[in-house]
Coordinates of N, CA and C in Angstrom, one line a residue:
Chain A
E252 N 11.7 -12.3 12.3 CA 10.2 -10.9 10.9 C 10.3 -9.7 10.5
A253 N 10.2 -9.3 9.9 CA 10.1 -8.2 9.3 C 9.6 -7.6 11.0
Q254 N 10.3 -6.4 10.8 CA 9.8 -4.9 11.3 C 10.1 -3.8 11.0
M255 N 8.7 -2.7 10.9 CA 9.3 -1.3 11.2 C 8.5 -0.7 12.2
L256 N 9.6 0.8 12.8 CA 8.6 1.3 13.4 C 8.7 2.7 13.2
Q257 N 8.2 3.0 13.0 CA 7.8 4.9 13.0 C 7.5 5.9 12.8
S258 N 8.0 7.1 13.1 CA 8.7 8.3 13.8 C 7.9 9.4 13.5
G259 N 8.2 10.3 14.0 CA 8.6 11.8 13.4 C 6.7 12.4 12.4
G260 N 5.4 11.7 13.3 CA 4.3 12.6 12.6 C 4.3 13.5 14.1
G261 N 3.3 14.4 13.4 CA 2.7 15.6 13.5 C 2.0 16.2 13.7
L262 N 1.6 17.8 14.0 CA 0.4 19.2 13.2 C 1.7 20.2 12.9
V263 N 1.9 20.4 11.8 CA 2.0 21.4 11.0 C 1.8 22.3 10.6
Q264 N 1.4 22.7 10.4 CA 1.0 24.5 9.4 C 1.2 24.5 8.0
P265 N 0.1 24.7 7.3 CA 0.9 24.8 5.8 C 2.0 25.5 5.6
G266 N 2.3 24.5 4.6 CA 3.4 25.7 3.7 C 5.8 25.3 5.0
G267 N 4.8 24.4 5.8 CA 5.3 23.6 6.9 C 6.2 22.4 6.1
S268 N 7.4 21.8 7.3 CA 7.8 20.5 6.3 C 8.2 19.6 8.0
L269 N 8.4 18.0 7.2 CA 7.9 17.3 8.1 C 9.2 16.2 7.8
R270 N 9.9 15.8 8.7 CA 10.5 14.0 8.4 C 10.0 13.2 8.7
L271 N 9.6 12.1 8.4 CA 8.8 10.8 8.6 C 10.1 9.5 8.9
S272 N 10.0 9.1 9.2 CA 11.5 8.0 10.4 C 11.1 6.5 10.4
C273 N 11.3 5.4 9.0 CA 11.0 4.7 9.3 C 12.4 3.8 9.6
A274 N 12.4 2.9 10.4 CA 13.5 2.0 11.5 C 13.2 0.4 11.1
A275 N 13.5 -0.1 10.3 CA 13.4 -1.6 9.6 C 14.4 -2.5 10.4
S276 N 13.4 -3.8 10.5 CA 15.3 -4.5 12.0 C 14.4 -6.4 11.4
G277 N 15.3 -7.1 11.4 CA 14.2 -8.8 11.2 C 14.7 -8.6 9.6
F278 N 15.5 -8.3 8.7 CA 15.6 -8.6 7.2 C 16.9 -8.0 7.0
T279 N 16.9 -8.3 5.4 CA 18.5 -7.2 5.3 C 18.0 -5.9 4.4
F280 N 17.9 -5.5 5.5 CA 17.5 -4.0 4.3 C 18.2 -3.6 3.5
I281 N 19.4 -3.6 2.6 CA 19.7 -3.1 1.1 C 19.1 -4.1 0.6
N282 N 18.8 -5.4 0.3 CA 17.7 -6.4 -0.7 C 16.5 -5.9 -0.6
Y283 N 15.9 -4.9 -0.3 CA 14.7 -4.7 -1.1 C 14.4 -3.4 -0.6
A284 N 13.1 -3.4 -2.2 CA 12.3 -1.5 -2.5 C 11.9 -1.3 -1.1
M285 N 11.7 0.4 -0.9 CA 10.6 0.3 0.7 C 9.9 1.7 -0.6
T286 N 8.5 1.1 0.1 CA 7.4 2.4 0.1 C 6.6 3.2 1.2
W287 N 6.4 4.5 0.4 CA 5.4 5.0 1.5 C 4.6 4.5 0.6
V288 N 2.9 4.8 1.6 CA 1.6 4.6 0.8 C 0.5 5.7 2.1
R289 N 0.1 6.4 2.0 CA -1.2 7.2 2.6 C -2.3 6.8 3.0
Q290 N -3.2 7.5 4.1 CA -4.4 7.5 3.8 C -4.6 8.2 4.8
A291 N -6.2 9.1 3.6 CA -6.3 9.8 4.8 C -8.1 10.0 5.3
P292 N -8.0 11.3 5.9 CA -9.3 10.1 7.2 C -10.2 9.8 6.6
G293 N -10.4 8.5 6.9 CA -11.8 7.4 5.9 C -11.7 7.4 4.4
K294 N -10.7 7.3 3.9 CA -9.8 7.9 3.0 C -9.6 6.4 2.6
G295 N -9.3 5.9 1.4 CA -8.8 4.7 0.9 C -6.9 5.2 0.1
L296 N -6.9 3.5 0.2 CA -5.1 3.5 0.3 C -4.0 4.8 -1.1
E297 N -3.6 5.8 -1.2 CA -2.8 6.6 -1.7 C -1.1 6.1 -2.1
W298 N -0.6 5.5 -2.9 CA 0.1 5.2 -3.0 C 1.2 7.0 -3.1
V299 N 2.3 6.6 -2.3 CA 3.5 7.8 -2.8 C 4.6 8.3 -2.9
S300 N 5.0 7.3 -2.4 CA 7.2 6.9 -3.6 C 7.2 5.7 -3.2
V301 N 8.5 5.6 -3.8 CA 9.4 3.8 -3.5 C 10.8 4.6 -3.8
I302 N 11.8 4.3 -2.8 CA 13.1 3.8 -3.4 C 13.2 2.3 -4.2
S303 N 14.2 2.3 -4.2 CA 15.1 0.6 -4.6 C 16.0 0.1 -3.2
G304 N 16.5 -1.2 -3.6 CA 17.5 -1.2 -2.2 C 18.5 -0.4 -2.2
S305 N 18.9 0.3 -3.5 CA 20.4 1.1 -3.0 C 19.8 2.4 -2.8
G306 N 18.7 2.7 -3.5 CA 18.1 4.0 -3.0 C 18.9 5.1 -4.8
G307 N 19.1 4.0 -5.7 CA 19.5 5.0 -7.4 C 18.8 5.3 -7.9
T308 N 17.2 4.7 -7.4 CA 15.8 4.3 -8.1 C 15.0 4.8 -6.8
T309 N 14.2 6.3 -7.7 CA 13.1 6.7 -7.0 C 12.4 6.9 -7.6
Y310 N 11.0 6.9 -7.6 CA 9.3 7.2 -7.9 C 8.7 8.0 -6.6
Y311 N 7.9 8.9 -7.7 CA 6.1 9.5 -6.4 C 5.5 9.9 -7.3
A312 N 4.8 10.0 -6.3 CA 3.3 10.4 -7.0 C 3.4 11.7 -7.6
A313 N 2.0 11.4 -8.3 CA 2.5 13.8 -9.3 C 1.7 14.5 -7.8
S314 N 1.3 14.0 -7.1 CA 0.1 14.7 -5.9 C 1.6 15.1 -5.1
V315 N 2.6 14.4 -4.9 CA 3.7 14.6 -4.8 C 4.9 15.6 -5.1
K316 N 5.1 15.2 -5.9 CA 7.0 15.5 -6.7 C 7.2 17.0 -6.9
G317 N 8.2 16.3 -6.4 CA 8.7 18.3 -6.2 C 8.1 18.9 -4.7
R318 N 7.5 18.2 -3.8 CA 7.7 18.4 -2.7 C 8.3 17.0 -1.8
F319 N 7.6 16.5 -1.3 CA 8.1 15.0 -1.3 C 10.0 14.8 -1.2
T320 N 10.6 13.6 -0.8 CA 11.8 13.1 -1.2 C 11.9 11.9 0.0
I321 N 12.0 11.4 -0.5 CA 12.2 10.1 0.0 C 13.8 9.2 -0.5
S322 N 14.3 8.9 0.7 CA 15.2 9.0 1.2 C 15.9 7.6 1.9
R323 N 16.8 6.9 1.8 CA 17.8 5.4 3.0 C 18.3 5.6 3.0
D324 N 18.8 5.1 4.4 CA 20.5 4.4 5.0 C 20.3 3.4 5.3
N325 N 21.3 3.2 3.9 CA 21.4 1.0 4.4 C 22.4 1.3 5.6
S326 N 23.0 2.0 6.0 CA 23.8 1.8 7.6 C 22.8 1.9 8.1
K327 N 21.7 2.6 8.6 CA 20.6 2.7 9.4 C 20.2 1.6 9.6
N328 N 19.9 1.2 8.3 CA 18.3 0.4 7.9 C 17.5 1.0 8.5
T329 N 17.5 2.6 8.3 CA 16.3 3.5 8.1 C 16.1 4.0 6.4
L330 N 14.3 3.8 6.4 CA 13.8 4.8 5.4 C 13.0 5.9 6.0
Y331 N 13.3 7.2 5.9 CA 12.7 8.8 5.2 C 11.8 9.2 4.4
L332 N 11.0 10.1 4.7 CA 10.0 10.3 3.6 C 10.1 11.9 3.9
Q333 N 10.7 12.9 3.0 CA 11.0 14.7 3.4 C 10.1 15.6 2.9
M334 N 9.3 15.5 4.2 CA 7.6 16.6 3.0 C 8.1 18.4 3.5
N335 N 8.0 18.8 2.4 CA 8.6 19.8 2.5 C 6.7 20.7 1.8
S336 N 6.7 21.9 1.2 CA 5.5 22.8 0.8 C 4.1 21.8 1.9
L337 N 4.2 22.0 3.1 CA 2.6 20.6 2.8 C 1.9 21.5 2.8
R338 N 0.4 20.8 2.4 CA -1.3 21.4 2.0 C -2.0 20.4 3.2
V339 N -3.2 20.7 3.1 CA -3.8 20.7 3.9 C -4.5 19.2 3.3
E340 N -5.0 19.6 2.2 CA -4.4 17.3 1.2 C -3.5 16.6 1.8
D341 N -2.2 16.9 2.0 CA -1.4 15.9 2.6 C -1.7 14.7 4.5
T342 N -2.9 15.7 4.6 CA -3.7 15.6 6.1 C -3.6 13.5 5.9
A343 N -3.1 12.9 6.8 CA -2.9 11.2 6.4 C -2.5 10.7 7.2
L344 N -2.8 9.7 7.0 CA -1.8 7.8 8.1 C -0.6 7.9 6.8
Y345 N 0.6 8.7 7.5 CA 1.3 7.7 6.8 C 1.5 6.0 7.3
Y346 N 2.4 5.2 6.5 CA 2.8 3.7 6.3 C 3.7 3.4 5.6
C347 N 5.2 3.1 6.1 CA 6.0 2.1 4.8 C 6.2 1.3 4.7
A348 N 6.5 0.3 4.1 CA 5.9 -0.5 3.5 C 7.1 -0.7 2.9
K349 N 7.6 -2.5 3.2 CA 8.5 -3.2 2.9 C 8.7 -3.9 1.0
G350 N 9.2 -4.0 0.6 CA 8.3 -4.7 -0.7 C 9.0 -6.1 -0.8
L351 N 8.1 -6.7 -1.9 CA 8.4 -8.4 -1.8 C 9.8 -8.3 -2.0
L352 N 10.1 -7.6 -3.2 CA 11.6 -8.1 -3.7 C 12.5 -6.4 -4.3
N353 N 13.5 -6.1 -4.4 CA 14.5 -5.5 -4.5 C 13.7 -4.8 -6.2
Y354 N 12.2 -4.6 -6.5 CA 11.6 -4.4 -7.4 C 11.0 -3.6 -7.0
V355 N 10.8 -1.6 -7.3 CA 10.1 -0.9 -6.7 C 8.1 -1.0 -8.0
G356 N 8.4 -1.5 -8.8 CA 7.4 -2.0 -9.5 C 6.0 -3.0 -8.3
G357 N 6.8 -3.9 -7.2 CA 6.9 -4.3 -6.8 C 5.2 -4.5 -5.0
G358 N 5.1 -5.9 -5.1 CA 4.0 -6.0 -3.9 C 4.3 -5.9 -2.5
C359 N 4.0 -4.8 -1.5 CA 4.5 -4.8 0.0 C 4.4 -5.8 1.0
D360 N 5.1 -6.4 1.8 CA 4.7 -7.5 2.6 C 4.5 -7.6 3.9
Y361 N 5.4 -6.5 4.5 CA 5.1 -5.5 6.0 C 4.8 -4.1 5.9
W362 N 4.4 -3.9 6.9 CA 3.7 -2.3 6.8 C 4.6 -1.9 8.7
G363 N 5.1 -0.5 7.9 CA 5.0 0.0 9.5 C 3.6 0.3 9.8
Q364 N 3.5 1.2 11.4 CA 1.9 1.1 12.4 C 1.5 2.1 11.8
G365 N 2.4 3.5 11.3 CA 1.2 4.1 10.5 C 1.8 6.1 11.5
A366 N 2.3 6.6 10.5 CA 2.5 7.7 11.5 C 2.1 8.8 10.9
L367 N 0.7 9.8 12.2 CA 0.2 10.6 11.4 C 0.3 12.2 11.0
V368 N 0.2 12.6 10.3 CA 0.8 14.0 9.7 C -0.8 14.4 9.5
T369 N -1.2 15.6 10.3 CA -1.9 16.8 10.3 C -1.6 18.4 9.9
V370 N -2.1 18.8 8.5 CA -1.6 19.7 8.3 C -2.7 20.7 8.3
S371 N -2.7 21.8 9.3 CA -3.7 23.0 10.2 C -2.9 24.1 9.8
S372 N -4.1 25.2 9.9 CA -3.5 26.4 11.1 C -3.6 26.6 11.9
Chain B
Q59 N -6.0 9.5 -6.7 CA -6.8 9.2 -7.3 C -7.0 8.1 -7.5
S60 N -7.5 6.9 -7.4 CA -7.5 5.5 -7.9 C -7.4 5.7 -9.2
V61 N -6.9 4.6 -9.2 CA -6.9 4.2 -11.2 C -7.9 3.2 -11.9
L62 N -8.1 1.9 -10.0 CA -8.2 1.1 -10.6 C -9.3 1.1 -9.9
T63 N -10.7 0.9 -10.6 CA -11.9 0.5 -10.2 C -12.6 -1.1 -9.4
Q64 N -13.5 -1.0 -8.4 CA -14.0 -2.0 -7.3 C -15.2 -1.2 -7.2
P65 N -15.8 -2.5 -7.0 CA -17.5 -2.5 -6.3 C -17.5 -1.8 -4.7
P66 N -17.6 -1.5 -4.7 CA -17.9 -0.5 -3.6 C -18.2 -1.5 -2.4
S67 N -19.9 -2.1 -1.8 CA -20.2 -2.8 -0.8 C -20.5 -4.2 -1.1
P68 N -19.5 -5.3 -1.2 CA -21.1 -6.2 -1.0 C -20.7 -7.0 0.4
S69 N -21.4 -7.8 0.3 CA -21.9 -8.6 1.9 C -22.7 -9.8 1.7
G70 N -22.5 -10.7 2.6 CA -22.6 -11.8 2.3 C -22.8 -13.0 3.9
T71 N -23.3 -13.2 3.6 CA -23.6 -14.7 4.7 C -22.5 -15.6 5.5
P72 N -22.1 -16.0 6.2 CA -21.1 -16.9 6.7 C -21.1 -18.0 5.7
G73 N -20.4 -18.2 5.2 CA -19.9 -19.5 4.3 C -19.9 -19.3 2.6
Q74 N -20.5 -18.3 2.6 CA -20.8 -17.5 1.3 C -20.2 -17.6 0.7
R75 N -19.2 -17.4 -0.6 CA -18.2 -17.5 -1.0 C -18.4 -15.5 -1.6
V76 N -17.3 -15.2 -1.8 CA -17.8 -13.2 -2.6 C -16.3 -13.4 -3.8
T77 N -17.0 -12.4 -4.0 CA -15.9 -12.1 -5.0 C -15.7 -10.5 -5.6
I78 N -14.9 -10.3 -5.4 CA -14.8 -8.9 -5.6 C -13.5 -8.6 -6.7
S79 N -13.7 -7.6 -7.6 CA -13.5 -7.1 -8.6 C -12.2 -6.4 -8.6
C80 N -11.6 -5.8 -9.8 CA -10.8 -4.3 -9.8 C -10.3 -4.4 -11.7
S81 N -11.0 -2.8 -11.6 CA -10.5 -3.1 -13.5 C -9.6 -2.2 -13.9
G82 N -9.2 -2.5 -14.5 CA -7.7 -1.2 -14.8 C -7.5 -0.6 -16.4
R83 N -6.5 -0.7 -16.7 CA -6.4 -1.2 -18.2 C -5.2 -1.2 -18.8
S84 N -4.1 -1.2 -20.2 CA -3.4 -2.0 -20.5 C -2.2 -1.3 -19.6
S85 N -2.2 -0.5 -18.8 CA -0.4 0.3 -19.0 C -0.5 -0.2 -17.4
N86 N -1.7 -0.6 -16.2 CA -1.2 -1.1 -15.1 C -1.5 -3.0 -14.9
I87 N -2.8 -3.1 -15.1 CA -3.4 -4.6 -14.8 C -2.8 -5.3 -16.3
G88 N -3.4 -4.9 -17.0 CA -2.7 -5.3 -18.1 C -1.5 -5.8 -18.6
S89 N -0.6 -4.8 -17.8 CA 1.0 -5.3 -17.9 C 2.2 -5.2 -17.3
N90 N 1.0 -5.4 -15.7 CA 1.9 -5.8 -14.7 C 1.3 -7.1 -13.7
T91 N 1.4 -7.4 -12.7 CA 1.1 -8.4 -11.9 C 0.5 -7.3 -10.6
V92 N -0.7 -7.7 -9.9 CA -1.9 -8.0 -9.7 C -1.5 -7.9 -7.9
N93 N -2.0 -7.1 -7.2 CA -1.8 -7.3 -5.7 C -3.1 -6.5 -4.1
W94 N -2.7 -8.0 -3.6 CA -4.0 -8.2 -3.3 C -4.5 -7.5 -1.8
Y95 N -4.9 -6.3 -0.8 CA -4.5 -6.1 0.4 C -5.5 -5.6 1.7
Q96 N -5.8 -6.9 2.5 CA -6.5 -6.9 3.5 C -6.4 -5.7 4.9
Q97 N -7.4 -5.0 4.8 CA -7.6 -3.8 5.9 C -8.7 -4.0 6.8
L98 N -7.5 -4.1 7.7 CA -9.4 -4.4 9.2 C -9.1 -3.2 10.2
P99 N -10.5 -3.1 10.9 CA -10.2 -1.6 11.6 C -9.3 -1.1 12.0
G100 N -9.2 0.4 12.0 CA -7.9 0.2 12.6 C -6.6 -0.1 12.6
T101 N -6.1 -0.7 11.7 CA -4.9 -1.6 11.7 C -4.2 -1.3 9.7
A102 N -3.1 -1.4 9.8 CA -2.2 -1.3 8.8 C -2.8 -2.9 7.6
P103 N -2.4 -2.5 6.9 CA -3.0 -3.4 5.7 C -2.3 -4.2 5.6
K104 N -2.7 -5.6 5.1 CA -1.5 -6.7 4.8 C -1.9 -7.2 3.6
L105 N -0.7 -7.8 3.1 CA -0.3 -8.5 1.4 C -1.7 -9.7 1.8
L106 N -1.9 -9.8 0.9 CA -3.2 -10.9 1.3 C -2.9 -11.7 -0.3
I107 N -2.4 -11.3 -1.2 CA -2.4 -12.1 -3.3 C -1.4 -11.5 -3.4
Y108 N -0.5 -12.0 -4.2 CA 1.1 -10.7 -4.9 C 1.0 -12.1 -6.0
N109 N 1.4 -11.2 -7.1 CA 2.1 -11.8 -8.1 C 0.9 -12.4 -8.9
N110 N -0.9 -11.8 -8.4 CA -1.9 -12.3 -9.5 C -2.5 -13.5 -8.1
N111 N -1.8 -14.3 -8.1 CA -2.8 -15.2 -7.6 C -1.5 -15.8 -6.3
Q112 N -1.1 -15.8 -6.2 CA 0.6 -16.2 -4.8 C -0.5 -15.3 -3.2
R113 N -0.1 -16.6 -2.1 CA -1.1 -16.2 -1.7 C 0.6 -15.7 -0.3
P114 N 0.6 -15.6 0.0 CA 1.6 -15.3 1.1 C 1.6 -16.3 3.0
S115 N 2.8 -16.8 3.6 CA 2.6 -17.5 4.2 C 1.2 -17.0 5.7
G116 N 0.7 -18.1 5.3 CA -0.3 -18.3 6.2 C -1.8 -16.6 6.0
V117 N -1.8 -17.1 4.9 CA -3.2 -16.0 4.4 C -3.7 -18.0 3.8
P118 N -5.2 -17.8 5.2 CA -5.8 -19.1 4.1 C -6.5 -19.0 3.0
D119 N -6.2 -20.7 2.2 CA -6.6 -20.8 0.4 C -8.2 -20.7 0.8
R120 N -9.4 -19.9 1.4 CA -9.4 -19.6 1.2 C -9.6 -18.6 0.3
F121 N -9.5 -17.1 0.4 CA -8.3 -16.4 -0.8 C -8.1 -16.8 -1.8
S122 N -8.0 -16.4 -2.7 CA -8.0 -17.0 -3.8 C -7.7 -15.9 -4.6
G123 N -6.8 -14.8 -6.5 CA -6.7 -14.9 -6.9 C -7.0 -14.1 -8.3
S124 N -7.4 -14.4 -9.3 CA -7.0 -14.3 -10.9 C -6.9 -12.9 -11.4
K125 N -6.0 -13.1 -12.4 CA -6.0 -11.6 -13.1 C -7.0 -12.6 -16.0
S126 N -7.4 -10.9 -15.4 CA -7.5 -11.9 -16.8 C -7.4 -10.2 -18.1
G127 N -6.5 -9.9 -18.5 CA -6.2 -9.1 -19.5 C -6.2 -7.5 -18.5
T128 N -7.5 -6.8 -18.4 CA -7.0 -5.4 -17.7 C -8.1 -5.6 -16.1
S129 N -8.4 -6.9 -16.0 CA -9.0 -6.8 -15.4 C -8.8 -8.0 -14.3
A130 N -9.5 -8.0 -12.5 CA -8.6 -9.5 -11.4 C -10.2 -8.7 -10.8
S131 N -9.6 -10.1 -9.9 CA -10.5 -10.7 -9.4 C -10.2 -11.3 -7.6
L132 N -10.9 -10.7 -6.8 CA -10.3 -11.7 -5.1 C -12.1 -12.6 -5.0
A133 N -11.4 -14.0 -4.5 CA -12.5 -14.7 -4.1 C -12.1 -14.9 -2.5
I134 N -13.5 -14.9 -2.0 CA -13.1 -15.2 -1.0 C -14.4 -17.0 -0.2
S135 N -14.3 -17.3 -0.7 CA -14.4 -18.8 -0.1 C -15.4 -19.1 1.3
G136 N -16.1 -19.4 1.8 CA -16.4 -20.0 2.7 C -16.7 -18.7 3.5
L137 N -16.8 -17.9 3.6 CA -16.6 -16.8 4.3 C -16.9 -16.4 5.9
Q138 N -15.8 -15.8 6.0 CA -15.9 -15.2 8.0 C -16.1 -14.5 8.3
S139 N -16.5 -14.4 9.5 CA -16.7 -13.0 11.0 C -15.7 -12.5 10.9
E140 N -14.0 -12.7 10.8 CA -13.4 -11.7 10.6 C -12.8 -11.5 9.1
D141 N -13.0 -11.9 8.5 CA -12.9 -11.4 7.4 C -13.6 -9.7 6.5
E142 N -14.6 -10.0 7.5 CA -15.0 -8.0 7.4 C -13.9 -6.8 7.5
A143 N -13.8 -6.2 5.9 CA -12.6 -5.9 5.9 C -12.5 -5.1 4.8
D144 N -12.0 -4.1 4.3 CA -12.0 -3.2 3.2 C -10.9 -4.1 2.3
Y145 N -11.4 -4.2 1.3 CA -10.2 -4.8 0.2 C -10.0 -4.2 -0.3
Y146 N -8.7 -3.8 -0.8 CA -8.0 -3.6 -2.7 C -7.1 -4.2 -3.3
C147 N -7.4 -4.0 -4.5 CA -6.2 -4.5 -5.6 C -4.9 -3.1 -5.7
A148 N -3.8 -4.0 -6.5 CA -2.6 -2.5 -6.3 C -2.0 -2.7 -7.6
A149 N -1.3 -2.5 -8.4 CA -0.6 -2.9 -9.0 C 0.2 -1.6 -10.0
W150 N 1.4 -1.6 -10.4 CA 2.6 -0.7 -10.9 C 1.0 -0.3 -12.2
D151 N 1.8 1.2 -11.9 CA 1.2 1.9 -13.6 C 2.7 2.2 -15.0
D152 N 2.9 1.8 -15.4 CA 3.9 1.7 -16.6 C 4.2 3.5 -16.7
S153 N 2.4 3.4 -17.3 CA 2.3 5.1 -18.0 C 2.2 6.0 -16.1
L154 N 2.6 6.5 -15.6 CA 2.6 6.8 -14.5 C 3.9 6.9 -13.9
N155 N 4.2 6.0 -14.0 CA 5.5 5.8 -13.1 C 5.0 5.4 -11.8
G156 N 4.3 4.8 -11.0 CA 4.0 4.6 -10.2 C 3.1 3.6 -9.7
Q157 N 3.2 2.9 -8.3 CA 1.9 2.1 -7.7 C 0.8 3.0 -8.2
V158 N -1.1 2.2 -8.1 CA -2.2 2.8 -8.1 C -3.1 1.4 -7.1
F159 N -3.4 1.6 -6.5 CA -4.2 1.3 -6.2 C -5.3 1.4 -6.3
G160 N -6.7 0.2 -5.9 CA -8.0 0.8 -6.7 C -9.2 1.5 -5.4
T161 N -10.6 1.7 -5.8 CA -11.0 2.5 -4.9 C -11.7 1.9 -3.2
G162 N -10.5 -0.2 -3.4 CA -11.2 0.2 -1.5 C -12.7 -1.0 -2.1
T163 N -13.1 -1.8 -1.5 CA -14.5 -2.2 -1.4 C -14.3 -2.9 0.5
K164 N -16.0 -2.5 0.9 CA -15.3 -2.8 1.9 C -16.8 -4.4 2.3
V165 N -16.2 -5.4 2.9 CA -17.4 -6.6 3.0 C -18.0 -7.0 4.5
T166 N -19.2 -6.9 4.5 CA -20.1 -6.8 5.4 C -20.1 -7.8 5.2
V167 N -19.7 -8.7 6.4 CA -20.4 -10.2 6.9 C -21.9 -9.8 7.9
L168 N -23.0 -10.5 7.3 CA -24.2 -10.6 7.8 C -24.4 -10.9 9.0

């Protein structure tokens, strides 16, 4: 069964940077798109970014475009989210999720446990 | 910001049927398939329905999905106490080039 183990969350000051990691196992990583979704405290789900299996196609939500970078290392079965110029409104629980297929527009069938990012001075 | 609109908080008694609607536009639901997620308190979301009406392995057949035009629906028949959760619809949006989620619906079992 697919599993994702997330790491890298924490407390950072506004304007700071943080990198989230998501180590995948139990499936052929390169064959699936991977997605980041976040959830602010007490709020709903917000899609952040998606990357194709090869890493050649990426998309971002308007709220993070130009500040966040999604990437993957298929040799290490690991997904990353580099977050720069962090804002207070980026405070959220960040989930990585496995796509149903190698299709950036599809749903996600397995999710990580979440990594809390808190942006505060 | 959520682009897909869901009703706030329906409730039902055990055994009842509850329906959750999801309203979008031509660029999202009207052009792409809809997925539904269930989020139990304090846990990660779980895929409940994909491709409008398909259930992943292990999801009870009490859950069903449908889509018509720019709207979609999730039905829960034979409501059970363990169904008390937040439910989100989602679809790709061709105009935004991104996934959009619904506003979320909290189902309460009385």
